[in-house]
mmCIF file with all atom_site columns, C-alpha atoms in Angstrom:
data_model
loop_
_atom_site.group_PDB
_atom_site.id
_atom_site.type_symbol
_atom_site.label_atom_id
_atom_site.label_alt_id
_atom_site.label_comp_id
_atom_site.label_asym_id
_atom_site.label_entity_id
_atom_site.label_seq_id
_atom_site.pdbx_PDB_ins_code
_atom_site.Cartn_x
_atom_site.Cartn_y
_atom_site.Cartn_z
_atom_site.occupancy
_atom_site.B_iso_or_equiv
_atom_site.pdbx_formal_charge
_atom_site.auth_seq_id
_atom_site.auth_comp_id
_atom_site.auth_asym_id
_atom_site.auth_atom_id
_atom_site.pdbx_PDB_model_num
ATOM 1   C CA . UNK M 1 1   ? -9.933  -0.694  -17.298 1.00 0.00 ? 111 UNK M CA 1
ATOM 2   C CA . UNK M 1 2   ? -8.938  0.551   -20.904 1.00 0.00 ? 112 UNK M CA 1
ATOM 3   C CA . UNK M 1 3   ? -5.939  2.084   -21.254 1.00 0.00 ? 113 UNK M CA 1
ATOM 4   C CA . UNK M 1 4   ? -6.070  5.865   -21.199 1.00 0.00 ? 114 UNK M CA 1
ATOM 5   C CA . UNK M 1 5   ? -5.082  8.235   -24.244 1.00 0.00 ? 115 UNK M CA 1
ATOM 6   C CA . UNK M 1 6   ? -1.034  9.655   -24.664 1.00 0.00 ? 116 UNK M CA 1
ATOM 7   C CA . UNK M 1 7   ? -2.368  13.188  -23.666 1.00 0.00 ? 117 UNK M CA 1
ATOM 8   C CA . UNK M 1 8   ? -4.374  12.085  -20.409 1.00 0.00 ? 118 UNK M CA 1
ATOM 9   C CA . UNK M 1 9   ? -1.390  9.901   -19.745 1.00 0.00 ? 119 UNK M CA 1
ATOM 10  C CA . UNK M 1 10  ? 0.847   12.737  -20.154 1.00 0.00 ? 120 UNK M CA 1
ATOM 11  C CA . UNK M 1 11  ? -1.297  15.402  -18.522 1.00 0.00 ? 121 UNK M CA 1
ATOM 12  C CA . UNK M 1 12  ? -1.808  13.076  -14.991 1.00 0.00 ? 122 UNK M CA 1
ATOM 13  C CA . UNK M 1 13  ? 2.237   12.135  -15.232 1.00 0.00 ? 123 UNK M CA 1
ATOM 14  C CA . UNK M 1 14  ? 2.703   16.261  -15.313 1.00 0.00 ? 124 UNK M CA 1
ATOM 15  C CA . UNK M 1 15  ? 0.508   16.752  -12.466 1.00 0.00 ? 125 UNK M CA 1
ATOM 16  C CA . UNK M 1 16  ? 1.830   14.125  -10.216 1.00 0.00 ? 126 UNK M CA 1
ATOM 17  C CA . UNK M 1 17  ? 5.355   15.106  -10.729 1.00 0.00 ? 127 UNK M CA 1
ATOM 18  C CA . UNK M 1 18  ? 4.652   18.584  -10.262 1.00 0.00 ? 128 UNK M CA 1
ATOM 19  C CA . UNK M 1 19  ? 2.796   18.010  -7.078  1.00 0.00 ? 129 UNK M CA 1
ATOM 20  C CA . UNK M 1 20  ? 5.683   15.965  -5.594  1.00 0.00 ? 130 UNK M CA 1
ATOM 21  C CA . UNK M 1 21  ? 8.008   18.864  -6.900  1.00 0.00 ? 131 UNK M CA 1
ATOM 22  C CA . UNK M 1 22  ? 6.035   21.785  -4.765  1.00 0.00 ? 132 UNK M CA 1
ATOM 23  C CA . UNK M 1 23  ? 6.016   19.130  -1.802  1.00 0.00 ? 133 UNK M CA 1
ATOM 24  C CA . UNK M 1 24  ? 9.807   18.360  -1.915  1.00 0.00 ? 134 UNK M CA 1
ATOM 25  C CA . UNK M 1 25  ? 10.895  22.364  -2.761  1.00 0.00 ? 135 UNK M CA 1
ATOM 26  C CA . UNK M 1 26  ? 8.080   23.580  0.140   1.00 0.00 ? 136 UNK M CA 1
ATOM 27  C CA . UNK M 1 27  ? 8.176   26.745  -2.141  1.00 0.00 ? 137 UNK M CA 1
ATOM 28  C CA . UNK M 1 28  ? 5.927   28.720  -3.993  1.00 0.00 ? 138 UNK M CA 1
ATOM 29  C CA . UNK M 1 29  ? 9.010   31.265  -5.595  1.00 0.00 ? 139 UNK M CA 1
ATOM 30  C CA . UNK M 1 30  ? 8.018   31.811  -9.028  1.00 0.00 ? 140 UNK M CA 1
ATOM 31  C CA . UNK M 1 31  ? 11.368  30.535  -10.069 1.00 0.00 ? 141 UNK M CA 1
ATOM 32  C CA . UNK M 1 32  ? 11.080  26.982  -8.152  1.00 0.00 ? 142 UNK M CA 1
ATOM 33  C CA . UNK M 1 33  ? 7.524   27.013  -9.859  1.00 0.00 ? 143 UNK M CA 1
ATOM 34  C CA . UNK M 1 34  ? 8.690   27.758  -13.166 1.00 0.00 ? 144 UNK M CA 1
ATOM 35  C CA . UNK M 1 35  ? 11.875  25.051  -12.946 1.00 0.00 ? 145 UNK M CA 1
ATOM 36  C CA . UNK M 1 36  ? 9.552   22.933  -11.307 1.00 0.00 ? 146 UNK M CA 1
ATOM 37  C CA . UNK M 1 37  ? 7.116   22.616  -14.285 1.00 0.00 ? 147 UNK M CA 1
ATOM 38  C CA . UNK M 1 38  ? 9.955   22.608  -17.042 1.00 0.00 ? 148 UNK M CA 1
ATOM 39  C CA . UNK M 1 39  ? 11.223  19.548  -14.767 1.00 0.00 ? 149 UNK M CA 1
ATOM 40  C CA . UNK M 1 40  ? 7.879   18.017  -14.781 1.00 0.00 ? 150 UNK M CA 1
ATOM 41  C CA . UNK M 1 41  ? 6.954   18.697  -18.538 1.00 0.00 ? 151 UNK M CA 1
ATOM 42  C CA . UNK M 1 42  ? 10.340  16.922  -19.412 1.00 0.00 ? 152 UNK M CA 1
ATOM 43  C CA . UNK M 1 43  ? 10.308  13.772  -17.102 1.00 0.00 ? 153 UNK M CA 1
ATOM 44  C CA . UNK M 1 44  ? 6.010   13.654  -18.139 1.00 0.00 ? 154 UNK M CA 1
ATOM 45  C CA . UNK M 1 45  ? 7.326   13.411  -21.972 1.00 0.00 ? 155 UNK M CA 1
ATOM 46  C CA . UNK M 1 46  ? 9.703   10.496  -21.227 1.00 0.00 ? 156 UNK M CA 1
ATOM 47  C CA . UNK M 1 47  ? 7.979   8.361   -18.505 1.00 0.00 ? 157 UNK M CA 1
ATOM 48  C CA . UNK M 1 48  ? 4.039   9.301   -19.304 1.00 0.00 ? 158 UNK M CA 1
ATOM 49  C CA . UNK M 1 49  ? 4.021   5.631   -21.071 1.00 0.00 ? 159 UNK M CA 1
ATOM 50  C CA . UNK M 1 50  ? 5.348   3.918   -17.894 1.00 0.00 ? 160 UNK M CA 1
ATOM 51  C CA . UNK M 1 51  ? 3.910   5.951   -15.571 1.00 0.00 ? 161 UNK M CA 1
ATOM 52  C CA . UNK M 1 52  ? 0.608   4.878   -15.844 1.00 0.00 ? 162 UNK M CA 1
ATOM 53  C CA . UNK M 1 53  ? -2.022  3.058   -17.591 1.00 0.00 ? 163 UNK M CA 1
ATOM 54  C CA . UNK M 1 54  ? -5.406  5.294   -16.324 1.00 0.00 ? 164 UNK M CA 1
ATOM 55  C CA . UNK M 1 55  ? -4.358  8.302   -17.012 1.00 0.00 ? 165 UNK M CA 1
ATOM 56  C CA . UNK M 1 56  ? -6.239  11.367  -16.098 1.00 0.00 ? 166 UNK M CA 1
ATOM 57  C CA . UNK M 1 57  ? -9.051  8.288   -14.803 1.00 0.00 ? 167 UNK M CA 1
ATOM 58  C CA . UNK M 1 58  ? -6.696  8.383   -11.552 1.00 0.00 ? 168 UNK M CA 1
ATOM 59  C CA . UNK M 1 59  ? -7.436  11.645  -10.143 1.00 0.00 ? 169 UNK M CA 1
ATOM 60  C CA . UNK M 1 60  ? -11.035 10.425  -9.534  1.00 0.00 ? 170 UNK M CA 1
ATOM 61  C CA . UNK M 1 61  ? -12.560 12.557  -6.651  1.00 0.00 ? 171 UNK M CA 1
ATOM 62  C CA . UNK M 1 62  ? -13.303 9.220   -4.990  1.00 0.00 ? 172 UNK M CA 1
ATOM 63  C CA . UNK M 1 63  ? -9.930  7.763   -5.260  1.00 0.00 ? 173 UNK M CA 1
ATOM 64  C CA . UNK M 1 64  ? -8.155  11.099  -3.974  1.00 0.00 ? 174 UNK M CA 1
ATOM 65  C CA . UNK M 1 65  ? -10.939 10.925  -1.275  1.00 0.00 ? 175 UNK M CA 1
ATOM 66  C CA . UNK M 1 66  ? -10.302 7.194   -0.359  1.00 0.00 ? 176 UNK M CA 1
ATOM 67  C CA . UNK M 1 67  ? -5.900  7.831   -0.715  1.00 0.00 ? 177 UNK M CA 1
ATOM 68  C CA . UNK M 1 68  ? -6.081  10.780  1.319   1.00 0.00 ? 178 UNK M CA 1
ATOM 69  C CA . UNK M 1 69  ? -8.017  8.910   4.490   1.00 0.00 ? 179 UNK M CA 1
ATOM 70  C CA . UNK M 1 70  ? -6.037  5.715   4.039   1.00 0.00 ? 180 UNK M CA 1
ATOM 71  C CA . UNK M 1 71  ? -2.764  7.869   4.697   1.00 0.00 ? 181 UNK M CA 1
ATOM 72  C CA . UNK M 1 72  ? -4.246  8.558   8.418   1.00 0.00 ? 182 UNK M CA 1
ATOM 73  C CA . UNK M 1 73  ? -5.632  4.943   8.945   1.00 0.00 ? 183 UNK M CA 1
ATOM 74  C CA . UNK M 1 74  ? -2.122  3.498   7.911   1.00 0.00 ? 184 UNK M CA 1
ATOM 75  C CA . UNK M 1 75  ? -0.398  5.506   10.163  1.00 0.00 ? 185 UNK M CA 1
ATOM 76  C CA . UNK M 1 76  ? -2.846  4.248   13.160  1.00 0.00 ? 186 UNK M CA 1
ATOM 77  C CA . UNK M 1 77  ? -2.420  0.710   11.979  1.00 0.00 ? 187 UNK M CA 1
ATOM 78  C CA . UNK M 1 78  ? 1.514   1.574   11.831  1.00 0.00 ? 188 UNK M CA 1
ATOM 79  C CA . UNK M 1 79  ? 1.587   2.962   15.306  1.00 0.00 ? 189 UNK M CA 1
ATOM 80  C CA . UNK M 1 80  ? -0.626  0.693   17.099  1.00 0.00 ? 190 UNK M CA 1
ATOM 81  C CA . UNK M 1 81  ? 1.851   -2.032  15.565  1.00 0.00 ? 191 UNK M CA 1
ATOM 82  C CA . UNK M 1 82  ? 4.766   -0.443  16.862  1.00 0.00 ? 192 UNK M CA 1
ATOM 83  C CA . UNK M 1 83  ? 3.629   -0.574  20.433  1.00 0.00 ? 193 UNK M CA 1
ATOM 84  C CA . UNK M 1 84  ? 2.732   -4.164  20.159  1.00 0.00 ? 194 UNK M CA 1
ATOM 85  C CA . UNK M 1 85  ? 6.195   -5.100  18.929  1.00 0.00 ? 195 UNK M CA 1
ATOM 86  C CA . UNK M 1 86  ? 7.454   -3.002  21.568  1.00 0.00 ? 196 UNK M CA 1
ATOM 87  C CA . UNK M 1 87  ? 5.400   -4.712  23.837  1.00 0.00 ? 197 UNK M CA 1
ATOM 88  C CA . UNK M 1 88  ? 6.550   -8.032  22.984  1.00 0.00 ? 198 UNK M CA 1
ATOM 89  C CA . UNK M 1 89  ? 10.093  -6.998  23.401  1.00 0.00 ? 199 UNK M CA 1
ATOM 90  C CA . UNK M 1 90  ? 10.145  -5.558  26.665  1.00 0.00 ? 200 UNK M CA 1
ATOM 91  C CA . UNK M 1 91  ? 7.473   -8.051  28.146  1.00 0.00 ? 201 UNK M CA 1
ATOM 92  C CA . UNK M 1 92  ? 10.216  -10.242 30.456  1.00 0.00 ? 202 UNK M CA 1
ATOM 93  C CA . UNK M 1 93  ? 8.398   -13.478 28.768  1.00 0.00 ? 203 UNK M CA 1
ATOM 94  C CA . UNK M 1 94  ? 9.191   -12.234 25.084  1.00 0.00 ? 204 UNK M CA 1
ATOM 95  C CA . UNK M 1 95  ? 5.203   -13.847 23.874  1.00 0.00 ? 205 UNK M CA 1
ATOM 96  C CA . UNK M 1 96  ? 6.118   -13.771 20.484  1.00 0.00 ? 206 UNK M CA 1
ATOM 97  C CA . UNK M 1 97  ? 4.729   -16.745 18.600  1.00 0.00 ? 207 UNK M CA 1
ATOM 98  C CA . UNK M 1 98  ? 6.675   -16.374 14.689  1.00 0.00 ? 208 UNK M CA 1
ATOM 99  C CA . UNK M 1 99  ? 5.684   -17.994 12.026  1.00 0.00 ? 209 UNK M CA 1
ATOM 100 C CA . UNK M 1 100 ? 5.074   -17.425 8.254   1.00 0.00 ? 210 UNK M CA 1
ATOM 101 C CA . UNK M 1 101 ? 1.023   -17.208 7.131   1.00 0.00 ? 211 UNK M CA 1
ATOM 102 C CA . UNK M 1 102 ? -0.050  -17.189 3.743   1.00 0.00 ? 212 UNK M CA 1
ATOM 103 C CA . UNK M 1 103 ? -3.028  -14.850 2.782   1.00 0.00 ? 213 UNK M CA 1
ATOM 104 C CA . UNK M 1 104 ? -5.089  -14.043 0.185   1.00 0.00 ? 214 UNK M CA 1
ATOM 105 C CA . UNK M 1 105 ? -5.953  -10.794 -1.767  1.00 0.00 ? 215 UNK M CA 1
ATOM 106 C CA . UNK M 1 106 ? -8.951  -9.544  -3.611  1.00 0.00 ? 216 UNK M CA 1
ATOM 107 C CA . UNK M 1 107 ? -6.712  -6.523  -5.461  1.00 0.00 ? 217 UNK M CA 1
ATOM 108 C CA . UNK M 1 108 ? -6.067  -7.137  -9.473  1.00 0.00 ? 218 UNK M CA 1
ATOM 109 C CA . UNK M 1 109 ? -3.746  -4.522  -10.145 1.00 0.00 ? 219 UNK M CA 1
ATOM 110 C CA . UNK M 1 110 ? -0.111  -4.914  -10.223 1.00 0.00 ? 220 UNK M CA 1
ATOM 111 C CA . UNK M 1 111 ? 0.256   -0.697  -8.168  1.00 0.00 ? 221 UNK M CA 1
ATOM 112 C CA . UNK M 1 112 ? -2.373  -1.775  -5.626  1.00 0.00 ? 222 UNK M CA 1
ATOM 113 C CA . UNK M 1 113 ? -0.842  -5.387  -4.458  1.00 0.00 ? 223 UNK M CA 1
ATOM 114 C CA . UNK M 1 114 ? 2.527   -3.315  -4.189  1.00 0.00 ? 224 UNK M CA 1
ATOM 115 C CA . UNK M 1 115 ? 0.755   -0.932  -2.670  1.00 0.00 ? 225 UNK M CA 1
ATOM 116 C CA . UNK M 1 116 ? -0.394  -3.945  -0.383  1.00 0.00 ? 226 UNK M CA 1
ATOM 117 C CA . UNK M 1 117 ? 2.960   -5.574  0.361   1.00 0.00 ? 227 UNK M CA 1
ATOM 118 C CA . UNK M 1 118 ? 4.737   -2.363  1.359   1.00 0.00 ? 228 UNK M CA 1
ATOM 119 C CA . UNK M 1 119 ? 1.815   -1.698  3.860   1.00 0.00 ? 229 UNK M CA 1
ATOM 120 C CA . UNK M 1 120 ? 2.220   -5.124  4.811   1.00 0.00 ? 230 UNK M CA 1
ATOM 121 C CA . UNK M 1 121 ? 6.251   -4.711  5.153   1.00 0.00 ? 231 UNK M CA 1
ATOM 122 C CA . UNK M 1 122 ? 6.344   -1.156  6.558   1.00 0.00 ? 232 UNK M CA 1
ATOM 123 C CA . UNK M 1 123 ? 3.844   -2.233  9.436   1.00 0.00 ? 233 UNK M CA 1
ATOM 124 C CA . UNK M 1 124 ? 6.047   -3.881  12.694  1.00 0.00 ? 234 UNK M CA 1
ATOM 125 C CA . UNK M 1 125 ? 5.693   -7.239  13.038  1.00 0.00 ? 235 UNK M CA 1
ATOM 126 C CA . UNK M 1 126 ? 4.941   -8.320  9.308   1.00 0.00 ? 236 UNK M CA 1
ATOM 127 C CA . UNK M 1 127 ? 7.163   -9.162  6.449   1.00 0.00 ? 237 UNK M CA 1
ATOM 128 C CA . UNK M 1 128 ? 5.883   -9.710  3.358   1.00 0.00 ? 238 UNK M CA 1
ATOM 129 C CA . UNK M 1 129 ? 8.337   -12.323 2.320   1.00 0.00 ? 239 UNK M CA 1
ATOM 130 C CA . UNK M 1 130 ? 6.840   -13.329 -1.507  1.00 0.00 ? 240 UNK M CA 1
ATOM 131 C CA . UNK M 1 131 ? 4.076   -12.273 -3.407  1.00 0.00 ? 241 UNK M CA 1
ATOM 132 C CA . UNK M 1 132 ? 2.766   -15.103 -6.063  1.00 0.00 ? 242 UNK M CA 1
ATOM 133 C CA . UNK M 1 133 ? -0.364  -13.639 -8.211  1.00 0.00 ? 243 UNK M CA 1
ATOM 134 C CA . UNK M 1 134 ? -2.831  -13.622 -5.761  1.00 0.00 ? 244 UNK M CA 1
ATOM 135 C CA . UNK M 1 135 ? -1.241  -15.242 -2.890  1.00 0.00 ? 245 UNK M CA 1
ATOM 136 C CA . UNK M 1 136 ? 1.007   -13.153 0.241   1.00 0.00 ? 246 UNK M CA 1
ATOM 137 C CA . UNK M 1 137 ? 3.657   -15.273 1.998   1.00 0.00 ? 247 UNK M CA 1
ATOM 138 C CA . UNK M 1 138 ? 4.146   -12.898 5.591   1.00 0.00 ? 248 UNK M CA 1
ATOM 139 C CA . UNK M 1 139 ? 6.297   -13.416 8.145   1.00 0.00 ? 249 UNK M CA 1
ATOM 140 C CA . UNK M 1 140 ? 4.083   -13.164 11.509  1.00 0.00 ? 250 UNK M CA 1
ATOM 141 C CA . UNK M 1 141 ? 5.765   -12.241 14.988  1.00 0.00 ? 251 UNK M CA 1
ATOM 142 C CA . UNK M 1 142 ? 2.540   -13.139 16.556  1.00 0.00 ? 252 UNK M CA 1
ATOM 143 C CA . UNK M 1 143 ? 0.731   -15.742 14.426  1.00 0.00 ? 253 UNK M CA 1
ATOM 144 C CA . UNK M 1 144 ? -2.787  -15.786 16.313  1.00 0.00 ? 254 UNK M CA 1
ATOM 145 C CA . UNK M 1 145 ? -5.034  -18.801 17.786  1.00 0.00 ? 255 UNK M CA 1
ATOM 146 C CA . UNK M 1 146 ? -7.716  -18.511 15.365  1.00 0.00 ? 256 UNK M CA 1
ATOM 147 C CA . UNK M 1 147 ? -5.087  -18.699 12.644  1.00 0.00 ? 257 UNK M CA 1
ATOM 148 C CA . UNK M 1 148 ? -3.400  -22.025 14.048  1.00 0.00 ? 258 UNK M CA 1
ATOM 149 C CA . UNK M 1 149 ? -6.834  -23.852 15.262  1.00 0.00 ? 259 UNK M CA 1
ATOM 150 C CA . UNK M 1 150 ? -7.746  -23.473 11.361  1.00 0.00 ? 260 UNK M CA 1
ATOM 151 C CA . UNK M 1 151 ? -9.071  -26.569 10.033  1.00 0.00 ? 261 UNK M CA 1
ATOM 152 C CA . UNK M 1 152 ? -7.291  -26.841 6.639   1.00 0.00 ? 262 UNK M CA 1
ATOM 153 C CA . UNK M 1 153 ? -5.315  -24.569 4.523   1.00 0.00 ? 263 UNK M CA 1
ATOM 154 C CA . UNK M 1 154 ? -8.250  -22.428 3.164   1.00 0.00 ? 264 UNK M CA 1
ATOM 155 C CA . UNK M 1 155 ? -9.573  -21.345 6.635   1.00 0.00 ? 265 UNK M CA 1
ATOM 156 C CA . UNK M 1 156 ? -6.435  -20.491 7.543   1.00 0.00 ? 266 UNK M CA 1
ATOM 157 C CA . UNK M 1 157 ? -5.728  -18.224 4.475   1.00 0.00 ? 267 UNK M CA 1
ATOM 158 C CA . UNK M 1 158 ? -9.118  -16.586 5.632   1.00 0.00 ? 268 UNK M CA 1
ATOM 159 C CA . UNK M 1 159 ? -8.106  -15.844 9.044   1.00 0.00 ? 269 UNK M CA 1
ATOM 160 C CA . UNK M 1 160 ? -4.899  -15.139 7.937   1.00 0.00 ? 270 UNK M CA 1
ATOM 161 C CA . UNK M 1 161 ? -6.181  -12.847 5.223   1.00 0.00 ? 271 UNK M CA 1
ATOM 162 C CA . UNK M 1 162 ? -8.716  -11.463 7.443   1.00 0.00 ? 272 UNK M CA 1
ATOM 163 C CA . UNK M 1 163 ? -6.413  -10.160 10.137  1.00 0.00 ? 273 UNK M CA 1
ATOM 164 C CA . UNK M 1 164 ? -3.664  -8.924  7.959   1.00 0.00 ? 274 UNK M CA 1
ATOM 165 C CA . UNK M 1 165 ? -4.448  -8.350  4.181   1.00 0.00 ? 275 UNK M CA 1
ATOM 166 C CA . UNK M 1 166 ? -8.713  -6.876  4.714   1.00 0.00 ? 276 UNK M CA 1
ATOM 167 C CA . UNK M 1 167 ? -8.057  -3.875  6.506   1.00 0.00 ? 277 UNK M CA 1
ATOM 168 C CA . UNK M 1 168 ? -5.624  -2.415  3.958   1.00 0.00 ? 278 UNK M CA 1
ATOM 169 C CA . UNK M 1 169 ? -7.598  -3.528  0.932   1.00 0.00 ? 279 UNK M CA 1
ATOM 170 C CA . UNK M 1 170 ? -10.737 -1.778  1.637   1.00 0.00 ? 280 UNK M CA 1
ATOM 171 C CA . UNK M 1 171 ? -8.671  1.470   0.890   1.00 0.00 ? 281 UNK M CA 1
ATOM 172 C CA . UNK M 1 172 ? -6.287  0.241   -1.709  1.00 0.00 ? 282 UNK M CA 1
ATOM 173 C CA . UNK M 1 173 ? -9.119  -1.150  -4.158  1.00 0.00 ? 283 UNK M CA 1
ATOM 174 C CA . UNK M 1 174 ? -10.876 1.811   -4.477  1.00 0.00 ? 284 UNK M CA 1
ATOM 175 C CA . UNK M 1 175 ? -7.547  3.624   -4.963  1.00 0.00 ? 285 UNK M CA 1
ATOM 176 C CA . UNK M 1 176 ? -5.845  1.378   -6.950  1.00 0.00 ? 286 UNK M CA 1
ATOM 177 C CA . UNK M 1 177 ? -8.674  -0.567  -8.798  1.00 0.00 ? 287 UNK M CA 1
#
Protein backbone atom coordinates (compact mmCIF):
# COMPACT_ATOMS: atom_id res chain seq x y z
CA UNK A 1 0.00 0.00 0.00
CA UNK A 2 1.40 3.53 -1.05
CA UNK A 3 1.53 5.93 1.34
CA UNK A 4 -1.40 8.33 1.33
CA UNK A 5 -1.16 12.24 0.60
CA UNK A 6 -0.53 15.02 3.83
CA UNK A 7 -4.22 16.18 3.30
CA UNK A 8 -5.91 12.57 3.31
CA UNK A 9 -3.54 11.87 6.15
CA UNK A 10 -4.65 14.87 7.88
CA UNK A 11 -8.33 14.73 6.98
CA UNK A 12 -8.70 10.73 8.38
CA UNK A 13 -6.39 11.84 11.66
CA UNK A 14 -9.29 14.78 12.09
CA UNK A 15 -12.01 12.42 11.76
CA UNK A 16 -10.79 9.75 14.02
CA UNK A 17 -9.97 12.10 16.75
CA UNK A 18 -13.10 13.81 16.47
CA UNK A 19 -15.09 10.66 16.58
CA UNK A 20 -13.32 9.48 19.78
CA UNK A 21 -13.94 13.13 21.11
CA UNK A 22 -18.03 12.91 20.63
CA UNK A 23 -17.66 9.24 22.14
CA UNK A 24 -15.65 10.29 25.27
CA UNK A 25 -17.81 13.89 25.82
CA UNK A 26 -21.34 11.72 25.00
CA UNK A 27 -22.43 15.31 23.94
CA UNK A 28 -23.72 16.93 21.09
CA UNK A 29 -23.64 20.83 22.90
CA UNK A 30 -22.52 23.02 20.24
CA UNK A 31 -19.78 24.16 22.50
CA UNK A 32 -18.26 20.47 23.21
CA UNK A 33 -18.63 20.21 19.29
CA UNK A 34 -16.96 23.29 18.53
CA UNK A 35 -13.88 22.61 21.30
CA UNK A 36 -14.03 19.25 20.16
CA UNK A 37 -13.04 20.02 16.50
CA UNK A 38 -10.49 22.90 17.44
CA UNK A 39 -8.98 19.91 19.67
CA UNK A 40 -9.03 17.61 16.80
CA UNK A 41 -7.81 20.12 14.03
CA UNK A 42 -4.77 20.84 16.40
CA UNK A 43 -3.67 17.26 17.54
CA UNK A 44 -4.57 16.18 13.34
CA UNK A 45 -1.81 19.01 12.41
CA UNK A 46 0.84 17.54 14.77
CA UNK A 47 0.33 13.71 14.71
CA UNK A 48 -1.37 13.30 10.97
CA UNK A 49 2.36 12.02 9.94
CA UNK A 50 2.39 9.37 12.72
CA UNK A 51 -0.94 8.64 12.77
CA UNK A 52 -1.18 6.83 9.81
CA UNK A 53 0.20 5.74 6.62
CA UNK A 54 -3.41 5.07 4.47
CA UNK A 55 -4.91 7.90 5.05
CA UNK A 56 -8.41 8.59 4.01
CA UNK A 57 -7.82 4.64 2.25
CA UNK A 58 -8.82 3.52 5.97
CA UNK A 59 -12.32 4.47 6.16
CA UNK A 60 -13.04 1.87 3.41
CA UNK A 61 -16.78 0.82 3.70
CA UNK A 62 -15.45 -2.74 3.88
CA UNK A 63 -12.98 -2.21 6.57
CA UNK A 64 -15.55 -0.15 8.82
CA UNK A 65 -17.91 -3.09 7.89
CA UNK A 66 -15.37 -5.89 8.84
CA UNK A 67 -14.07 -3.52 12.40
CA UNK A 68 -17.47 -2.97 13.38
CA UNK A 69 -18.50 -7.00 13.39
CA UNK A 70 -15.13 -8.04 14.76
CA UNK A 71 -15.93 -5.77 17.93
CA UNK A 72 -19.03 -8.30 18.66
CA UNK A 73 -17.10 -11.55 17.70
CA UNK A 74 -14.17 -10.47 20.09
CA UNK A 75 -16.29 -9.93 22.79
CA UNK A 76 -17.88 -13.64 22.28
CA UNK A 77 -14.41 -15.04 21.95
CA UNK A 78 -13.55 -12.85 25.22
CA UNK A 79 -16.48 -14.15 27.15
CA UNK A 80 -16.56 -17.66 26.19
CA UNK A 81 -12.77 -17.49 27.41
CA UNK A 82 -13.62 -16.15 30.60
CA UNK A 83 -15.89 -18.99 31.54
CA UNK A 84 -13.36 -21.52 30.56
CA UNK A 85 -10.73 -19.99 32.82
CA UNK A 86 -13.30 -19.82 35.33
CA UNK A 87 -14.00 -23.21 34.76
CA UNK A 88 -10.62 -24.40 35.22
CA UNK A 89 -10.34 -22.61 38.46
CA UNK A 90 -13.20 -23.75 40.27
CA UNK A 91 -13.10 -27.38 38.74
CA UNK A 92 -11.73 -29.24 42.25
CA UNK A 93 -9.02 -30.99 39.75
CA UNK A 94 -7.65 -27.49 38.49
CA UNK A 95 -7.21 -29.32 34.43
CA UNK A 96 -5.08 -26.72 33.41
CA UNK A 97 -2.31 -28.01 31.17
CA UNK A 98 0.26 -24.48 30.75
CA UNK A 99 2.59 -24.21 28.46
CA UNK A 100 4.01 -21.64 25.95
CA UNK A 101 3.00 -22.35 21.93
CA UNK A 102 4.45 -20.57 19.22
CA UNK A 103 2.14 -19.57 16.23
CA UNK A 104 2.21 -18.17 13.13
CA UNK A 105 0.52 -15.11 11.42
CA UNK A 106 -0.49 -14.27 7.93
CA UNK A 107 -0.94 -10.21 8.90
CA UNK A 108 1.96 -7.78 7.30
CA UNK A 109 1.20 -4.72 8.96
CA UNK A 110 2.85 -3.51 11.99
CA UNK A 111 -1.32 -1.93 13.48
CA UNK A 112 -2.86 -5.30 12.58
CA UNK A 113 -0.22 -7.83 14.43
CA UNK A 114 -0.71 -5.33 17.47
CA UNK A 115 -3.98 -5.43 16.82
CA UNK A 116 -3.38 -9.34 17.00
CA UNK A 117 -1.35 -9.58 20.20
CA UNK A 118 -3.67 -7.42 22.30
CA UNK A 119 -6.61 -9.74 21.17
CA UNK A 120 -4.40 -12.45 21.95
CA UNK A 121 -3.44 -10.83 25.56
CA UNK A 122 -6.85 -9.36 26.45
CA UNK A 123 -8.53 -12.90 25.84
CA UNK A 124 -8.28 -15.22 29.41
CA UNK A 125 -6.07 -17.79 29.22
CA UNK A 126 -3.48 -16.39 26.58
CA UNK A 127 -0.47 -14.23 26.93
CA UNK A 128 1.18 -13.10 24.19
CA UNK A 129 4.61 -13.19 25.67
CA UNK A 130 6.92 -11.96 22.34
CA UNK A 131 6.17 -11.12 19.01
CA UNK A 132 9.29 -11.78 16.44
CA UNK A 133 8.23 -10.65 12.67
CA UNK A 134 5.98 -13.18 11.89
CA UNK A 135 6.20 -15.48 14.73
CA UNK A 136 3.72 -15.25 18.34
CA UNK A 137 5.31 -16.74 21.47
CA UNK A 138 1.73 -17.31 23.84
CA UNK A 139 1.49 -18.46 27.01
CA UNK A 140 -1.35 -21.33 26.93
CA UNK A 141 -3.34 -22.31 30.22
CA UNK A 142 -4.69 -25.17 28.30
CA UNK A 143 -2.22 -26.21 25.59
CA UNK A 144 -4.50 -28.82 23.61
CA UNK A 145 -3.85 -32.63 22.43
CA UNK A 146 -3.71 -31.92 18.88
CA UNK A 147 -1.12 -29.27 19.65
CA UNK A 148 1.22 -31.70 21.76
CA UNK A 149 0.69 -35.02 19.46
CA UNK A 150 2.22 -32.61 16.62
CA UNK A 151 4.80 -34.31 14.74
CA UNK A 152 7.51 -31.60 14.43
CA UNK A 153 7.68 -27.98 15.03
CA UNK A 154 5.75 -26.83 11.86
CA UNK A 155 2.55 -28.88 12.61
CA UNK A 156 2.54 -27.68 15.77
CA UNK A 157 2.77 -23.93 14.78
CA UNK A 158 -0.32 -24.92 12.56
CA UNK A 159 -2.39 -26.24 15.24
CA UNK A 160 -1.15 -23.82 17.38
CA UNK A 161 -1.85 -21.06 14.90
CA UNK A 162 -5.03 -22.57 13.96
CA UNK A 163 -6.66 -22.55 17.37
CA UNK A 164 -5.40 -19.27 18.57
CA UNK A 165 -4.04 -16.76 15.91
CA UNK A 166 -6.99 -17.79 12.61
CA UNK A 167 -9.99 -16.72 14.17
CA UNK A 168 -8.81 -13.17 14.91
CA UNK A 169 -7.03 -12.72 11.61
CA UNK A 170 -9.87 -13.24 9.36
CA UNK A 171 -11.16 -9.82 10.78
CA UNK A 172 -7.94 -8.02 11.39
CA UNK A 173 -6.58 -8.46 7.66
CA UNK A 174 -9.27 -6.99 6.06
CA UNK A 175 -9.16 -4.19 8.66
CA UNK A 176 -5.76 -3.72 9.00
CA UNK A 177 -4.31 -4.91 5.58
Amino acid sequence: MEEASRASKFAYTFIVLFILWLVVTASLDSQELVAGAVISLIVAALTHDVFTKAGLANLHPKRIAYAIAYIPYFLWAMIMANLDVAYRVLHPARPIRPGIVKCRTVLTSDTGKLALANSITLTPGTITLDVDEEDYFIHWIWVQDDVLGAKDDSEHVEKASEAITRPFEKFLKVIFG
